[in-house]
């Protein structure tokens, strides 16, 4: 619960030990869930509380939703009541649920009416006396119910009906938190029941984009750029608030939400004391904490050790850098992780200023140093602790295990060090946990080239299983990296992992949990090359809330890239196109490489009726400036044989060819990556259009080819030239025919002679034509028996 | 002259309403100076547009339907529960709406083609409207992110923008008068 206090107040702070934000999607999930977790609702009208049989059974996590605002339950915030429930005269049938605030079943509920507008003194008096020190929550609720019944009957019910808020303080074994009871029939659950009914929507853009055709992105570039533009707009607004905080100090919100207020600034002249420092550290504001600490030091204010300890933990966790609000782009983990710990800086100063450096202080410092890769100092401190006999906790040991690879060079020495650490833990009676398992596997993943790494990893897993520690998605991720390597033997461990995971739903326990699905799909594609396994992974992803473990949008695109490529190579074309329709373009936009594979698949299978759809998609995804793709599209087009029963398709394919022609011609010549015509491409264009009857475009192409031969790489192939020639002869177009022959001659095709003969025999040629033919080919080549003056009528 | 006016006064005059009478008497010698006051013109002119000679004034559907058509052919531009029984915060909501409208039309320079619709739902404010596609989508997203964030800081509650875009202005013009 201590992790969630920040959430309840409307802000999302990454407190030590809590989940880190991965992306917008995960953030939204966490925010909704954590906000809704600690709320109670209250039915004040109907004269009874319906506790719901689910509460009788147990579980504090059961959510019972209002049948009226169930629609809005996910969107319900902390602040206001569900007025709809009150005012539509149905009495707001809400249910009272005291969702779990912490693991503890003991909750003491003090109810205080704090509505300032309530003038009923009697109510105020009555309510403050309501203390329910009963052991079970259920008991609490029953008491609450009976008390409020009294309240309602004996006092003016209008007071409660006014929608005032009642604040309930819940003291549990761990922490005390204030929870606002909104007396307005608001029904909240933890949102899971409702959210579980909403599956992924493949028909529209991602929720972070606006649902408008102009504002929906289709290509990868636009997807990224729109998201970044929106985020930069948010940053601009944040900057304005930071720059002019005095404009935003008004407080119209009841209850007060700290998140919407500008951050308190601490400068030189401000009065500070210990409590200020405590408050600032509790809110996780690193820069402010540093300022206040310095101010306290200047004024020689005595800071007790526990306050210093909290400050030390904050500084170590964040490495003295303020956390930026908003969407953080996930930096791809660089191969060379660099040390970022600030040496001899404030954290170490605070550590030194502690009067008694207990285990907690050492733990905080070692963990911070290990996290930010100041490995040598961390190791030094560890040795120091061992000598002095200071006990360290599990988390510290886990942090050390993670960085053990940096301390030794050889693989077996690294593993030896990890083993030493683990034995050290066992000696001192420190219980390992999931973090230990993940750290050990991470260390093994660092030495995955070592032959024994695979066996050891399995043994580690077995041992932790005996300890009762269930592996998380991160553990499976490390297993995959260890076993399914590029240059290693084939391993079917993924199948085993999937068998274990069937039907499970997961919670986020480690930052690397989000890498599992991407890696699993990559293994399925490259290592196992099995579509069945890929399908299993995909179905696992769509179970329950597992789709959140896909991580950020980059990981999602990589995941679907592998799935897509695998489907393309394994499935027959029709089934594959179904997968294509489902995923493209909103969930996944194919990269040029993948598009190439798709086109090749279509070429081999001959399903050319998909080409119009593919071309329009290629235009949307901005693939038209890629030579390879355009060339491949053109060659695929040439495979089409027009027949009377698919005139529509023929027309469409011709439209594609003409579109390609127009687009490339209309390209800006100063552009960097543009398509340059090759002879083959032009040949394909000519062939396609001629075959389908579009003569004019073919003429244009020929004109272009002859007029600027240096702009075209290579020459038109003979096949296309013969096709064009036959079309020209059919139309009795002597100019074109002669031009074709001359071009063929320039190109050096073998069939030139044949073509020339054809021309001569089929058409009546003018002097000019004959002269040019003669000059190009030589008189005797094309005139076997005739003289130039006499021209016979076409024979064949 | 004075005698004439006195005679006029004494003779039967049409029943003037109180205000007219009062005004006439407040200004001594009003009739002498030829000061005429008219009866109060209780003419409705809100939300009505004057017809132009060459019928060139474009009206959107909303502008074309006059206020008495609200709930018949038109609907409201602000949706909230403040006017219901024991509805709270009515004046604050009105002022906030004015602020939101000024803010939106000012931030989106000449881009709004419809009115700004404000819907309050639970603790959220949803702002809707039709935008002209005069700026690129990237710029629109910048403005969307900026407006949502700044308005949520101002109003202290989540704000969501639900905008629709339109290619040209003619698409929202209903008629010309």
Short mmCIF file of N, CA, C and O in Angstrom, two decimals, chain A residues 72 75 77 79-83 87 158 162 209-210 212 214-215 225-226 229-230 232-234 236-238 240-241 247-248 250 252-253 257 260-261 325, chain B residues 81 84-86 88-89 96 121-124 133 135-138 140-142 144-146 148-150 152-158 160-161 163-165:
data_model
loop_
_atom_site.label_atom_id
_atom_site.label_comp_id
_atom_site.label_asym_id
_atom_site.label_seq_id
_atom_site.Cartn_x
_atom_site.Cartn_y
_atom_site.Cartn_z
N UNK A 72 -19.14 3.76 -16.60
CA UNK A 72 -18.13 4.78 -16.36
C UNK A 72 -17.13 4.37 -15.29
O UNK A 72 -16.29 5.12 -14.92
N UNK A 75 -13.63 5.02 -15.82
CA UNK A 75 -13.22 6.41 -15.92
C UNK A 75 -13.42 7.17 -14.62
O UNK A 75 -13.06 8.32 -14.53
N UNK A 77 -13.01 8.93 -11.49
CA UNK A 77 -11.82 9.41 -10.80
C UNK A 77 -12.08 9.44 -9.32
O UNK A 77 -13.09 8.99 -8.81
N UNK A 79 -12.38 12.07 -7.54
CA UNK A 79 -12.78 13.35 -7.01
C UNK A 79 -14.27 13.56 -6.87
O UNK A 79 -14.72 14.08 -5.88
N UNK A 80 -15.00 13.24 -7.87
CA UNK A 80 -16.39 13.68 -7.79
C UNK A 80 -17.32 12.49 -7.77
O UNK A 80 -16.92 11.37 -8.01
N UNK A 81 -18.49 12.77 -7.49
CA UNK A 81 -19.45 11.70 -7.38
C UNK A 81 -20.11 11.39 -8.69
O UNK A 81 -20.07 12.16 -9.63
N UNK A 82 -20.71 10.26 -8.71
CA UNK A 82 -21.43 9.85 -9.89
C UNK A 82 -22.81 10.45 -9.78
O UNK A 82 -23.75 9.85 -9.27
N UNK A 83 -22.92 11.66 -10.23
CA UNK A 83 -24.19 12.36 -10.02
C UNK A 83 -25.32 11.71 -10.78
O UNK A 83 -26.46 11.78 -10.40
N UNK A 87 -29.05 11.51 -9.43
CA UNK A 87 -30.10 12.38 -9.94
C UNK A 87 -31.04 11.73 -10.90
O UNK A 87 -32.05 12.31 -11.24
N UNK A 158 -30.76 15.05 4.39
CA UNK A 158 -30.32 15.95 3.32
C UNK A 158 -28.83 16.20 3.37
O UNK A 158 -28.19 16.43 2.36
N UNK A 162 -26.43 15.81 0.16
CA UNK A 162 -25.85 16.95 -0.54
C UNK A 162 -24.64 16.60 -1.35
O UNK A 162 -24.08 17.41 -2.04
N UNK A 209 -3.97 8.23 -30.32
CA UNK A 209 -4.24 9.12 -31.45
C UNK A 209 -5.70 9.50 -31.45
O UNK A 209 -6.54 8.80 -30.92
N UNK A 210 -6.01 10.59 -32.11
CA UNK A 210 -7.41 11.00 -32.23
C UNK A 210 -8.10 10.13 -33.26
O UNK A 210 -7.51 9.69 -34.22
N UNK A 212 -9.85 10.28 -35.89
CA UNK A 212 -10.31 11.04 -37.05
C UNK A 212 -9.46 10.61 -38.23
O UNK A 212 -8.26 10.42 -38.07
N UNK A 214 -8.13 12.10 -40.73
CA UNK A 214 -6.99 12.97 -41.01
C UNK A 214 -5.91 12.80 -39.96
O UNK A 214 -4.72 12.93 -40.24
N UNK A 215 -6.34 12.49 -38.74
CA UNK A 215 -5.38 12.41 -37.64
C UNK A 215 -4.95 10.99 -37.31
O UNK A 215 -4.27 10.77 -36.32
N UNK A 225 5.77 10.29 -35.23
CA UNK A 225 5.80 11.75 -35.20
C UNK A 225 4.55 12.33 -34.55
O UNK A 225 4.64 13.34 -33.85
N UNK A 226 3.40 11.72 -34.73
CA UNK A 226 2.19 12.25 -34.09
C UNK A 226 2.27 12.09 -32.58
O UNK A 226 1.92 12.99 -31.82
N UNK A 229 4.62 14.68 -31.31
CA UNK A 229 4.06 16.03 -31.34
C UNK A 229 3.14 16.24 -30.17
O UNK A 229 3.16 17.29 -29.53
N UNK A 230 2.31 15.24 -29.90
CA UNK A 230 1.38 15.39 -28.79
C UNK A 230 2.14 15.55 -27.49
O UNK A 230 1.82 16.39 -26.65
N UNK A 232 5.10 16.70 -27.13
CA UNK A 232 5.79 17.99 -27.05
C UNK A 232 4.81 19.10 -26.72
O UNK A 232 5.15 20.07 -26.05
N UNK A 233 3.54 18.95 -27.15
CA UNK A 233 2.52 19.90 -26.73
C UNK A 233 2.34 19.87 -25.23
O UNK A 233 2.25 20.91 -24.56
N UNK A 234 2.33 18.65 -24.69
CA UNK A 234 2.19 18.53 -23.23
C UNK A 234 3.36 19.17 -22.51
O UNK A 234 3.20 19.81 -21.49
N UNK A 236 5.10 21.62 -23.56
CA UNK A 236 4.95 23.08 -23.62
C UNK A 236 4.04 23.55 -22.51
O UNK A 236 4.32 24.55 -21.83
N UNK A 237 2.94 22.82 -22.29
CA UNK A 237 2.02 23.22 -21.22
C UNK A 237 2.69 23.11 -19.87
O UNK A 237 2.53 23.96 -19.00
N UNK A 238 3.46 22.07 -19.68
CA UNK A 238 4.17 21.89 -18.41
C UNK A 238 5.16 23.02 -18.19
O UNK A 238 5.32 23.51 -17.07
N UNK A 240 4.90 26.03 -19.28
CA UNK A 240 4.17 27.24 -18.91
C UNK A 240 3.83 27.21 -17.43
O UNK A 240 3.96 28.20 -16.71
N UNK A 241 3.43 26.04 -16.94
CA UNK A 241 3.07 25.97 -15.53
C UNK A 241 4.30 26.17 -14.64
O UNK A 241 4.23 26.79 -13.59
N UNK A 247 -0.08 31.55 -11.58
CA UNK A 247 -1.37 31.60 -12.27
C UNK A 247 -2.22 30.38 -11.96
O UNK A 247 -3.42 30.36 -12.22
N UNK A 248 -1.60 29.33 -11.43
CA UNK A 248 -2.32 28.06 -11.30
C UNK A 248 -2.58 27.68 -9.86
O UNK A 248 -2.80 26.51 -9.56
N UNK A 250 -5.07 28.47 -7.86
CA UNK A 250 -6.44 28.39 -7.35
C UNK A 250 -6.83 26.93 -7.14
O UNK A 250 -6.29 26.03 -7.77
N UNK A 252 -10.15 24.92 -7.13
CA UNK A 252 -11.58 24.67 -7.23
C UNK A 252 -11.95 23.22 -6.97
O UNK A 252 -13.12 22.87 -6.94
N UNK A 253 -10.94 22.37 -6.81
CA UNK A 253 -11.25 20.94 -6.73
C UNK A 253 -11.48 20.50 -5.29
O UNK A 253 -10.79 20.90 -4.38
N UNK A 257 -6.51 17.81 -5.18
CA UNK A 257 -5.61 16.89 -5.86
C UNK A 257 -4.27 17.57 -6.02
O UNK A 257 -4.15 18.59 -6.70
N UNK A 260 -2.44 18.35 -9.68
CA UNK A 260 -2.78 19.44 -10.57
C UNK A 260 -2.23 20.77 -10.09
O UNK A 260 -2.37 21.78 -10.79
N UNK A 261 -1.65 20.79 -8.93
CA UNK A 261 -1.08 22.05 -8.44
C UNK A 261 0.36 22.16 -8.93
O UNK A 261 1.05 21.16 -9.08
N UNK A 325 8.43 14.39 -15.78
CA UNK A 325 7.06 13.89 -15.92
C UNK A 325 6.76 13.60 -17.37
O UNK A 325 7.32 14.23 -18.26
N UNK B 81 -24.60 18.96 -15.21
CA UNK B 81 -25.76 18.69 -14.35
C UNK B 81 -26.05 19.86 -13.41
O UNK B 81 -26.74 19.70 -12.42
N UNK B 84 -29.78 20.92 -12.68
CA UNK B 84 -30.73 19.98 -12.08
C UNK B 84 -30.96 20.34 -10.63
O UNK B 84 -30.26 21.17 -10.07
N UNK B 85 -31.90 19.69 -10.03
CA UNK B 85 -32.23 19.95 -8.64
C UNK B 85 -31.00 19.73 -7.76
O UNK B 85 -30.35 18.72 -7.83
N UNK B 86 -30.68 20.72 -6.97
CA UNK B 86 -29.50 20.68 -6.12
C UNK B 86 -28.23 20.49 -6.91
O UNK B 86 -27.26 19.91 -6.41
N UNK B 88 -24.79 21.60 -8.31
CA UNK B 88 -23.82 22.45 -7.63
C UNK B 88 -22.97 23.17 -8.63
O UNK B 88 -22.84 22.77 -9.77
N UNK B 89 -22.38 24.22 -8.17
CA UNK B 89 -21.34 24.90 -8.95
C UNK B 89 -21.86 25.46 -10.26
O UNK B 89 -21.16 25.42 -11.26
N UNK B 96 -16.23 28.79 -16.15
CA UNK B 96 -15.23 27.87 -16.73
C UNK B 96 -15.51 27.63 -18.21
O UNK B 96 -14.60 27.58 -19.02
N UNK B 121 -18.48 15.09 -17.56
CA UNK B 121 -18.90 13.75 -17.23
C UNK B 121 -18.04 13.27 -16.08
O UNK B 121 -16.82 13.17 -16.23
N UNK B 122 -18.66 13.01 -14.97
CA UNK B 122 -17.92 12.67 -13.76
C UNK B 122 -16.92 13.76 -13.47
O UNK B 122 -17.27 14.92 -13.35
N UNK B 123 -15.67 13.41 -13.43
CA UNK B 123 -14.69 14.45 -13.13
C UNK B 123 -13.97 14.91 -14.39
O UNK B 123 -12.99 15.61 -14.32
N UNK B 124 -14.50 14.51 -15.55
CA UNK B 124 -13.80 14.86 -16.77
C UNK B 124 -14.52 15.94 -17.52
O UNK B 124 -15.74 16.07 -17.42
N UNK B 133 -8.88 21.61 -41.75
CA UNK B 133 -7.58 20.96 -41.96
C UNK B 133 -6.56 21.90 -42.56
O UNK B 133 -5.91 21.58 -43.56
N UNK B 135 -3.92 23.15 -40.97
CA UNK B 135 -2.55 22.91 -40.50
C UNK B 135 -2.27 21.42 -40.57
O UNK B 135 -3.18 20.61 -40.64
N UNK B 136 -0.98 21.06 -40.52
CA UNK B 136 -0.62 19.64 -40.66
C UNK B 136 -1.05 18.88 -39.40
O UNK B 136 -1.27 19.46 -38.35
N UNK B 137 -1.11 17.58 -39.57
CA UNK B 137 -1.56 16.74 -38.46
C UNK B 137 -0.60 16.84 -37.28
O UNK B 137 -1.02 16.79 -36.12
N UNK B 138 0.69 16.99 -37.56
CA UNK B 138 1.65 17.09 -36.45
C UNK B 138 1.35 18.31 -35.60
O UNK B 138 1.38 18.27 -34.37
N UNK B 140 -1.50 19.78 -35.33
CA UNK B 140 -2.75 19.54 -34.61
C UNK B 140 -2.49 18.74 -33.36
O UNK B 140 -3.04 19.04 -32.29
N UNK B 141 -1.66 17.73 -33.45
CA UNK B 141 -1.38 16.93 -32.27
C UNK B 141 -0.67 17.74 -31.21
O UNK B 141 -0.91 17.58 -30.01
N UNK B 142 0.21 18.64 -31.64
CA UNK B 142 0.87 19.50 -30.66
C UNK B 142 -0.17 20.31 -29.90
O UNK B 142 -0.14 20.39 -28.67
N UNK B 144 -3.34 19.66 -29.57
CA UNK B 144 -4.19 18.80 -28.75
C UNK B 144 -3.52 18.50 -27.43
O UNK B 144 -4.11 18.64 -26.35
N UNK B 145 -2.25 18.08 -27.48
CA UNK B 145 -1.53 17.78 -26.25
C UNK B 145 -1.44 19.00 -25.35
O UNK B 145 -1.68 18.93 -24.14
N UNK B 146 -1.16 20.14 -25.95
CA UNK B 146 -1.02 21.39 -25.20
C UNK B 146 -2.32 21.78 -24.53
O UNK B 146 -2.36 22.09 -23.33
N UNK B 148 -5.04 19.94 -23.88
CA UNK B 148 -5.48 18.99 -22.86
C UNK B 148 -4.72 19.22 -21.55
O UNK B 148 -5.30 19.29 -20.47
N UNK B 149 -3.41 19.38 -21.68
CA UNK B 149 -2.59 19.49 -20.48
C UNK B 149 -2.85 20.80 -19.76
O UNK B 149 -3.06 20.84 -18.54
N UNK B 150 -2.86 21.89 -20.51
CA UNK B 150 -3.01 23.20 -19.87
C UNK B 150 -4.38 23.35 -19.25
O UNK B 150 -4.53 23.87 -18.14
N UNK B 152 -6.25 20.99 -18.17
CA UNK B 152 -6.38 20.17 -16.97
C UNK B 152 -5.65 20.81 -15.81
O UNK B 152 -6.08 20.67 -14.66
N UNK B 153 -4.58 21.54 -16.06
CA UNK B 153 -3.94 22.28 -14.97
C UNK B 153 -4.83 23.42 -14.50
O UNK B 153 -4.88 23.74 -13.32
N UNK B 154 -5.56 24.02 -15.43
CA UNK B 154 -6.40 25.17 -15.06
C UNK B 154 -7.64 24.72 -14.32
O UNK B 154 -8.03 25.28 -13.31
N UNK B 155 -8.31 23.71 -14.86
CA UNK B 155 -9.59 23.28 -14.30
C UNK B 155 -9.42 22.23 -13.21
O UNK B 155 -10.40 21.85 -12.57
N UNK B 156 -8.21 21.75 -13.03
CA UNK B 156 -7.90 20.75 -12.00
C UNK B 156 -8.69 19.46 -12.16
O UNK B 156 -9.13 18.86 -11.21
N UNK B 157 -8.90 19.07 -13.41
CA UNK B 157 -9.56 17.79 -13.64
C UNK B 157 -9.12 17.30 -15.02
O UNK B 157 -8.64 18.08 -15.81
N UNK B 158 -9.27 16.01 -15.31
CA UNK B 158 -8.82 15.54 -16.62
C UNK B 158 -9.65 16.16 -17.74
O UNK B 158 -10.86 16.29 -17.64
N UNK B 160 -10.33 16.02 -21.96
CA UNK B 160 -10.08 15.25 -23.17
C UNK B 160 -10.62 16.02 -24.35
O UNK B 160 -11.75 16.50 -24.31
N UNK B 161 -9.84 16.08 -25.39
CA UNK B 161 -10.28 16.74 -26.61
C UNK B 161 -10.76 15.70 -27.61
O UNK B 161 -10.06 14.71 -27.85
N UNK B 163 -11.77 15.99 -31.23
CA UNK B 163 -11.94 16.89 -32.38
C UNK B 163 -12.13 16.11 -33.65
O UNK B 163 -11.61 15.01 -33.81
N UNK B 164 -12.86 16.71 -34.56
CA UNK B 164 -13.05 16.12 -35.88
C UNK B 164 -12.55 17.12 -36.89
O UNK B 164 -12.70 18.32 -36.69
N UNK B 165 -11.98 16.63 -37.97
CA UNK B 165 -11.45 17.58 -38.94
C UNK B 165 -12.22 17.48 -40.24
O UNK B 165 -12.80 16.45 -40.57
#
